[in-house]
PDB file of C-alpha atoms in Angstrom:
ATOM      1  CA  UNK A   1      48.712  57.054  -6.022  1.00 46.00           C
ATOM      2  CA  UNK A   2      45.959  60.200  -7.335  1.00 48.00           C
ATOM      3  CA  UNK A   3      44.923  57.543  -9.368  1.00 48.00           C
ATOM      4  CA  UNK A   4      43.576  54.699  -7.142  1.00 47.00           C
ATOM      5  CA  UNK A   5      42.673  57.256  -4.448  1.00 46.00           C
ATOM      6  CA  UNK A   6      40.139  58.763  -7.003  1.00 49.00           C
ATOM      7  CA  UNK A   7      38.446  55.208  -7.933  1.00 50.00           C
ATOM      8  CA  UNK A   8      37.801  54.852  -4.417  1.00 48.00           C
ATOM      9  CA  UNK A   9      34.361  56.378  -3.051  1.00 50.00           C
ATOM     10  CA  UNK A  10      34.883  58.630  -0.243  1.00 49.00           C
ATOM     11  CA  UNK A  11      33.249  57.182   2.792  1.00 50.00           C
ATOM     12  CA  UNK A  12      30.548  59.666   3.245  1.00 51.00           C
ATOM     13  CA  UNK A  13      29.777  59.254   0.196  1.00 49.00           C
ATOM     14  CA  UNK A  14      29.685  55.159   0.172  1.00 51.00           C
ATOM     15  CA  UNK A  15      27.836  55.183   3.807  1.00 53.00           C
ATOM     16  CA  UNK A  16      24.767  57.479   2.162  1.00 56.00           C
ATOM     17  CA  UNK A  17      24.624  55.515  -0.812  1.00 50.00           C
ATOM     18  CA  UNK A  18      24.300  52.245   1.171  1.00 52.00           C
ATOM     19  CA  UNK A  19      21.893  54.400   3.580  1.00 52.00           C
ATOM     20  CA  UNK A  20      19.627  55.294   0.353  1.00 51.00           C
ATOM     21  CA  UNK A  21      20.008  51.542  -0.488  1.00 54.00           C
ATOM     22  CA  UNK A  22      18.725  50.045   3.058  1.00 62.00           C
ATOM     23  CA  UNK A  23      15.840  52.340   3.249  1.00 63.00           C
ATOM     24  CA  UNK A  24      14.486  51.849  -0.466  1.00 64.00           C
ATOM     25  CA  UNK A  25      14.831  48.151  -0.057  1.00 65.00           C
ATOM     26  CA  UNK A  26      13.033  48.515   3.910  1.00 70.00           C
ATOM     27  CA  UNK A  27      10.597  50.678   1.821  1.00 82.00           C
ATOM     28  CA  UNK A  28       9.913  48.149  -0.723  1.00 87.00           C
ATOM     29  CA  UNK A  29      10.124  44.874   1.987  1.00 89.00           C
ATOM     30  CA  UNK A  30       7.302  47.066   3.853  1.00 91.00           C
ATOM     31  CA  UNK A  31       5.295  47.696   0.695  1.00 92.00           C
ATOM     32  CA  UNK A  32       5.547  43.965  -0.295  1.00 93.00           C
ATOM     33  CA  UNK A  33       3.973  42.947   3.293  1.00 93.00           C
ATOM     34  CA  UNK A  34       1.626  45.783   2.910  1.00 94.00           C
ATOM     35  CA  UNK A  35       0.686  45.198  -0.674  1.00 94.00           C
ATOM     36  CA  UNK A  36       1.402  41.441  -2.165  1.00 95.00           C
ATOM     37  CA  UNK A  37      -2.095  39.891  -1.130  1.00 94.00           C
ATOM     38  CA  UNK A  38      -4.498  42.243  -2.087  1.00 94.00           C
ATOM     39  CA  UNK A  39      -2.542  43.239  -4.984  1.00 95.00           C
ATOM     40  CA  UNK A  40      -2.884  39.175  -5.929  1.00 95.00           C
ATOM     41  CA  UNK A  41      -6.246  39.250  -5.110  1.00 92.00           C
ATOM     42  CA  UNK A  42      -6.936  41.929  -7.761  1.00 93.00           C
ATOM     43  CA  UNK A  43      -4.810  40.298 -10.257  1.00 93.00           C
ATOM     44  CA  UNK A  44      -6.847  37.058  -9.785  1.00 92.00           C
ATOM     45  CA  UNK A  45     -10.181  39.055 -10.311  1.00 90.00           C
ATOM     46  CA  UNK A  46      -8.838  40.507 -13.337  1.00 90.00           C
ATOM     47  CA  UNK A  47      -6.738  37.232 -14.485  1.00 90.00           C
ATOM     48  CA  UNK A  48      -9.121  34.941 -13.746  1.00 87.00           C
ATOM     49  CA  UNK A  49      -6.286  32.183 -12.531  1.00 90.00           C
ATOM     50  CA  UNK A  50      -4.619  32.683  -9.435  1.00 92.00           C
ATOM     51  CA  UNK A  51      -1.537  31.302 -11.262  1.00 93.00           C
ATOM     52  CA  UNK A  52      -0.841  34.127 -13.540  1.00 93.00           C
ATOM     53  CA  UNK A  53      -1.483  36.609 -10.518  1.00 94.00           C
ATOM     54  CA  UNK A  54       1.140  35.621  -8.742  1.00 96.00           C
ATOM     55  CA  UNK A  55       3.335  35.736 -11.774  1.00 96.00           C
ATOM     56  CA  UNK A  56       1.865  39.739 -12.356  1.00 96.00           C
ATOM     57  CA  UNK A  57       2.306  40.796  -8.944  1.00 96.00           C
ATOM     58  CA  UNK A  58       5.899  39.074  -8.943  1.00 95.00           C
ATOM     59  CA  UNK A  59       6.481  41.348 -12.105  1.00 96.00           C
ATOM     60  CA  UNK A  60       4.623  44.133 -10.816  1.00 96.00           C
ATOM     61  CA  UNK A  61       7.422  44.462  -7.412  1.00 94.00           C
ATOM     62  CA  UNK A  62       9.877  43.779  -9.755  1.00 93.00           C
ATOM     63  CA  UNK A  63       9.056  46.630 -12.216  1.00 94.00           C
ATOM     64  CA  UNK A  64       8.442  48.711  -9.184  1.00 93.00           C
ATOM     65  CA  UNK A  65      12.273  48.016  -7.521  1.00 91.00           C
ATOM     66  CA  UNK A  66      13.737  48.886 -10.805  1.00 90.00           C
ATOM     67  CA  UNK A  67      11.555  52.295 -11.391  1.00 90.00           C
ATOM     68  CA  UNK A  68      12.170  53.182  -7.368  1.00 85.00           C
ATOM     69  CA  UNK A  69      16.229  53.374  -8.484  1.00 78.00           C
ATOM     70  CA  UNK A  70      15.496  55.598 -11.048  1.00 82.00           C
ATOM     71  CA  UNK A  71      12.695  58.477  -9.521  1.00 80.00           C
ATOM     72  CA  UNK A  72      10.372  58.939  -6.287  1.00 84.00           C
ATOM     73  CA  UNK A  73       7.543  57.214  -6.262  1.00 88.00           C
ATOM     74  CA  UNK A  74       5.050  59.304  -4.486  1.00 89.00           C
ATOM     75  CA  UNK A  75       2.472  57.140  -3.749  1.00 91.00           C
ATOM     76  CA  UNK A  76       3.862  54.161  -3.996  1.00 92.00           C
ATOM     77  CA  UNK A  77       0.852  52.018  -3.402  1.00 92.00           C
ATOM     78  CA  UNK A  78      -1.258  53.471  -6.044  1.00 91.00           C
ATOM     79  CA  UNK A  79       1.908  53.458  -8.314  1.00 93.00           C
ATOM     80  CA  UNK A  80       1.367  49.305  -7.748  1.00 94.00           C
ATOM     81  CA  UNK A  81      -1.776  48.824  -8.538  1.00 94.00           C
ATOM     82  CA  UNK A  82      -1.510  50.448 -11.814  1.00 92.00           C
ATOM     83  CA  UNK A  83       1.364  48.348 -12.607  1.00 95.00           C
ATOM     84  CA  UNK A  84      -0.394  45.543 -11.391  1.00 95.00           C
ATOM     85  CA  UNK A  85      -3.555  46.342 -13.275  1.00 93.00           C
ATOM     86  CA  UNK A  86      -1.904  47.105 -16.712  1.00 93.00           C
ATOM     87  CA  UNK A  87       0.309  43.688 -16.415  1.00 95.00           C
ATOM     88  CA  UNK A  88      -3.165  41.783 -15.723  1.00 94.00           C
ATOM     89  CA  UNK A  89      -5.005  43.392 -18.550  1.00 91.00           C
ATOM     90  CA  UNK A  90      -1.919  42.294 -20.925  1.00 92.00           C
ATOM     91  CA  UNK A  91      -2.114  38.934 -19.757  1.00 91.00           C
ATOM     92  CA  UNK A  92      -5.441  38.002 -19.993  1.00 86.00           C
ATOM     93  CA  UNK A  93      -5.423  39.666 -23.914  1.00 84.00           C
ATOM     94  CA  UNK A  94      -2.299  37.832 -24.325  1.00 86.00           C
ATOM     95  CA  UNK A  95      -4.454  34.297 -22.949  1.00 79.00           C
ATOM     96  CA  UNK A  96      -7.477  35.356 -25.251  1.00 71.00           C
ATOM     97  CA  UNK A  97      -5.152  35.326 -28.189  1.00 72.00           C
ATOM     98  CA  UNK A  98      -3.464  31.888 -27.157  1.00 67.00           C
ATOM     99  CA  UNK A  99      -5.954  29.565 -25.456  1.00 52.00           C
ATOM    100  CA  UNK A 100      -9.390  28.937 -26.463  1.00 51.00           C
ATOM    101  CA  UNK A 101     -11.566  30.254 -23.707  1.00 49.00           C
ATOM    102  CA  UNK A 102     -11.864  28.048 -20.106  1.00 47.00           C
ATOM    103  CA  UNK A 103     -14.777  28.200 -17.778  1.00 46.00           C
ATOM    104  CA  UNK A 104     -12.884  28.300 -14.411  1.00 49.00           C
ATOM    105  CA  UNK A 105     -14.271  25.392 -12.096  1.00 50.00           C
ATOM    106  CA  UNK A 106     -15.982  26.092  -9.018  1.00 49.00           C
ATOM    107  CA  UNK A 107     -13.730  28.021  -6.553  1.00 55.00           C
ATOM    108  CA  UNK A 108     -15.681  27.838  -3.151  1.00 56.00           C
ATOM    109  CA  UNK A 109     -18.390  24.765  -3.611  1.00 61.00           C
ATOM    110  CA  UNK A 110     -21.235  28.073  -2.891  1.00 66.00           C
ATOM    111  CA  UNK A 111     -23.370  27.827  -5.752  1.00 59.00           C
ATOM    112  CA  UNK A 112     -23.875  31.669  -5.768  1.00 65.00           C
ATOM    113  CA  UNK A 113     -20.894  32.471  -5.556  1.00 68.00           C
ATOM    114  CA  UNK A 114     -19.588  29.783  -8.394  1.00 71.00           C
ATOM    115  CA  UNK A 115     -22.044  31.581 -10.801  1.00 79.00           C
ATOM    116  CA  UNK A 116     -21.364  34.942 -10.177  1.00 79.00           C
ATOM    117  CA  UNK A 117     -17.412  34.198 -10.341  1.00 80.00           C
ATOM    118  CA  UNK A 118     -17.816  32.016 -13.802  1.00 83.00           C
ATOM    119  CA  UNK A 119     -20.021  35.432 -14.880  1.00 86.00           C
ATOM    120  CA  UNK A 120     -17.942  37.546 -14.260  1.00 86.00           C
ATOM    121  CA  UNK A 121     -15.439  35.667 -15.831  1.00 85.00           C
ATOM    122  CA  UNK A 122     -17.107  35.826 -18.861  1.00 88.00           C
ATOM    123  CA  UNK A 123     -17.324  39.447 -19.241  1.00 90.00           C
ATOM    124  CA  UNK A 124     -15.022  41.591 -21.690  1.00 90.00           C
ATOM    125  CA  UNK A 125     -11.690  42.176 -20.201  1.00 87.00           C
ATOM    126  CA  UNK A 126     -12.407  46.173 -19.750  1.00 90.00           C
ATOM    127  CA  UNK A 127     -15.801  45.477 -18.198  1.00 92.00           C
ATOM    128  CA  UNK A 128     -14.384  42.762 -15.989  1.00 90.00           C
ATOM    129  CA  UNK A 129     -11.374  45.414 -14.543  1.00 90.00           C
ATOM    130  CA  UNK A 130     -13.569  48.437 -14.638  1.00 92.00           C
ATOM    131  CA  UNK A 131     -15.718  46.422 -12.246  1.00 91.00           C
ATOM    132  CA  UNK A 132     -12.876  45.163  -9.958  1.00 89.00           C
ATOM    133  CA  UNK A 133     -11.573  48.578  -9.612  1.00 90.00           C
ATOM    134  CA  UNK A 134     -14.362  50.153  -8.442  1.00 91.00           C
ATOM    135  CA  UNK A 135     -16.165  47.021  -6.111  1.00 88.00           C
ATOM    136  CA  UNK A 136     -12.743  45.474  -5.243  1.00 84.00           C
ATOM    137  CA  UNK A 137     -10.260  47.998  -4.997  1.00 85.00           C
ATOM    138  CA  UNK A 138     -13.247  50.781  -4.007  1.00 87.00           C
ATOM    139  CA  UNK A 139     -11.619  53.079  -6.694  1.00 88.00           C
ATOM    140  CA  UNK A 140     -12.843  56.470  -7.437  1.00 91.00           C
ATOM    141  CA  UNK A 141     -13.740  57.268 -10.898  1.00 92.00           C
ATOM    142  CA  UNK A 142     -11.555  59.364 -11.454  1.00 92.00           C
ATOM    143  CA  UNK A 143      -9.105  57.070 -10.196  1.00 90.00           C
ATOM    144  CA  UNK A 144     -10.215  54.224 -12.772  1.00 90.00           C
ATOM    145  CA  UNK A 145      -9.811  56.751 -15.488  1.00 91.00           C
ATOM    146  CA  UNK A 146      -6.301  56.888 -14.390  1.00 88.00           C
ATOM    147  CA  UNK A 147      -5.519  53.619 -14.575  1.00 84.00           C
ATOM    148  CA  UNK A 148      -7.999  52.471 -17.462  1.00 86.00           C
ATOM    149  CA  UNK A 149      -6.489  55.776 -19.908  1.00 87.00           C
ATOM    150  CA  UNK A 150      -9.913  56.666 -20.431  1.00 90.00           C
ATOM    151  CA  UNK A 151     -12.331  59.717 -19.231  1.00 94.00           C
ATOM    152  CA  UNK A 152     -14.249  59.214 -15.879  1.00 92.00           C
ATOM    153  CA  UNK A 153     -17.712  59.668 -18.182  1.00 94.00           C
ATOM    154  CA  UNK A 154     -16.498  56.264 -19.739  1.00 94.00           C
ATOM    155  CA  UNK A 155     -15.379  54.917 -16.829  1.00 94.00           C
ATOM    156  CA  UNK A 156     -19.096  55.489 -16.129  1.00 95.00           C
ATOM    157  CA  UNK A 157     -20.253  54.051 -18.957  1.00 95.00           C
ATOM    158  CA  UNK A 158     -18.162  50.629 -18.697  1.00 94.00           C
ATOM    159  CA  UNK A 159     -18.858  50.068 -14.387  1.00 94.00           C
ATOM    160  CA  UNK A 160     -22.496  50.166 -16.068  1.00 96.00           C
ATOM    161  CA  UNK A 161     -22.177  47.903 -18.787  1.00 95.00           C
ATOM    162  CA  UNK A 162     -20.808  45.634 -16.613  1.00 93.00           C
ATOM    163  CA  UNK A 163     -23.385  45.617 -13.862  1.00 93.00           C
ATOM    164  CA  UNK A 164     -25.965  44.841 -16.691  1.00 95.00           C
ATOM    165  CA  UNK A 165     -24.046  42.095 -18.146  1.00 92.00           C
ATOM    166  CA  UNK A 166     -24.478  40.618 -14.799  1.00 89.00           C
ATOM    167  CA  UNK A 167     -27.662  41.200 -14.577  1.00 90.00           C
ATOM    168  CA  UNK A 168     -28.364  39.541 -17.464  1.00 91.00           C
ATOM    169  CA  UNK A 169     -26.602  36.407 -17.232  1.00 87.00           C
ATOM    170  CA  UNK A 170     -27.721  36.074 -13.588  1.00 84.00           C
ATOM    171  CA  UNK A 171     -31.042  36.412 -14.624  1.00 86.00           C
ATOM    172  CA  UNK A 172     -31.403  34.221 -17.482  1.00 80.00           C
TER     173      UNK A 172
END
């Protein structure tokens, strides 16, 4: 009898663990709404294919659920977008290594805008996210040191480098 009555949770104990369940999965359903389409929308500018950002942000929320069980996330948002941003950057090194490299076709039929997105395309990978941090995302520098594991004077330095690359190329 002492036996099976220890094996079996107590009910407070069973209702709060089901309570802590429902509100981290309401927690994550509401960040999903919140967060899935802009968070796609920065994996695209960082990707380059809108394919593999869906496939990041899918990993993203899943990496996210499985490190909410384990700590508090204190801003979970921001906690995201650096998962987000660090799956994106793998990927597209990860592409660079496998496929020879694609100009993306025309994505709106607006010349301008065609340019500038095969331009920016072309950019190195850490000028390409430093600049979709800080226009897209309207990151603080300090901010895109965070998620770039850099210094904000480098930060700087790359948001700059980019800029003239694009200068450059939309010049010539």
């Amino acid at each position: 009898g002492g036996v099976v009555a220890a094996t079996i949770p107590r009910p407070t104990e069973s209702c709060t663990t089901m309570a802590i369940i429902e509100r981290r999965n309401d927690d994550l359903g509401a960040l999903f709404t919140a967060q899935r389409a802009p968070m796609t929308r920065l994996a695209h500018v960082v990707t380059g294919s809108p394919d593999t950002a869906q496939e990041v942000v899918q990993e993203a929320f899943a990496r996210y659920a499985s490190a909410q069980g384990r700590r508090t996330i204190e801003e979970p948002a921001a906690y995201l977008r650096a998962i987000v941003v660090n799956l994106a950057r793998t990927e597209t090194r990860r592409r660079a290594r496998r496929l020879p490299a694609v100009t993306a076709p025309p994505v709106t039929g607006e010349p301008e805008v065609d340019e500038l997105w095969a331009v920016v395309q072309r950019l190195p990978e850490r000028y390409r996210t430093a600049l979709a941090l800080r226009f897209y995302a309207d990151m603080s520098e300090r901010e895109m040191a965070t998620h770039l594991g850099c210094r904000p004077g480098t930060v700087k330095s790359l948001v700059h480098r980019g800029l003239e690359h694009l200068r450059k190329e939309l010049t010539s």
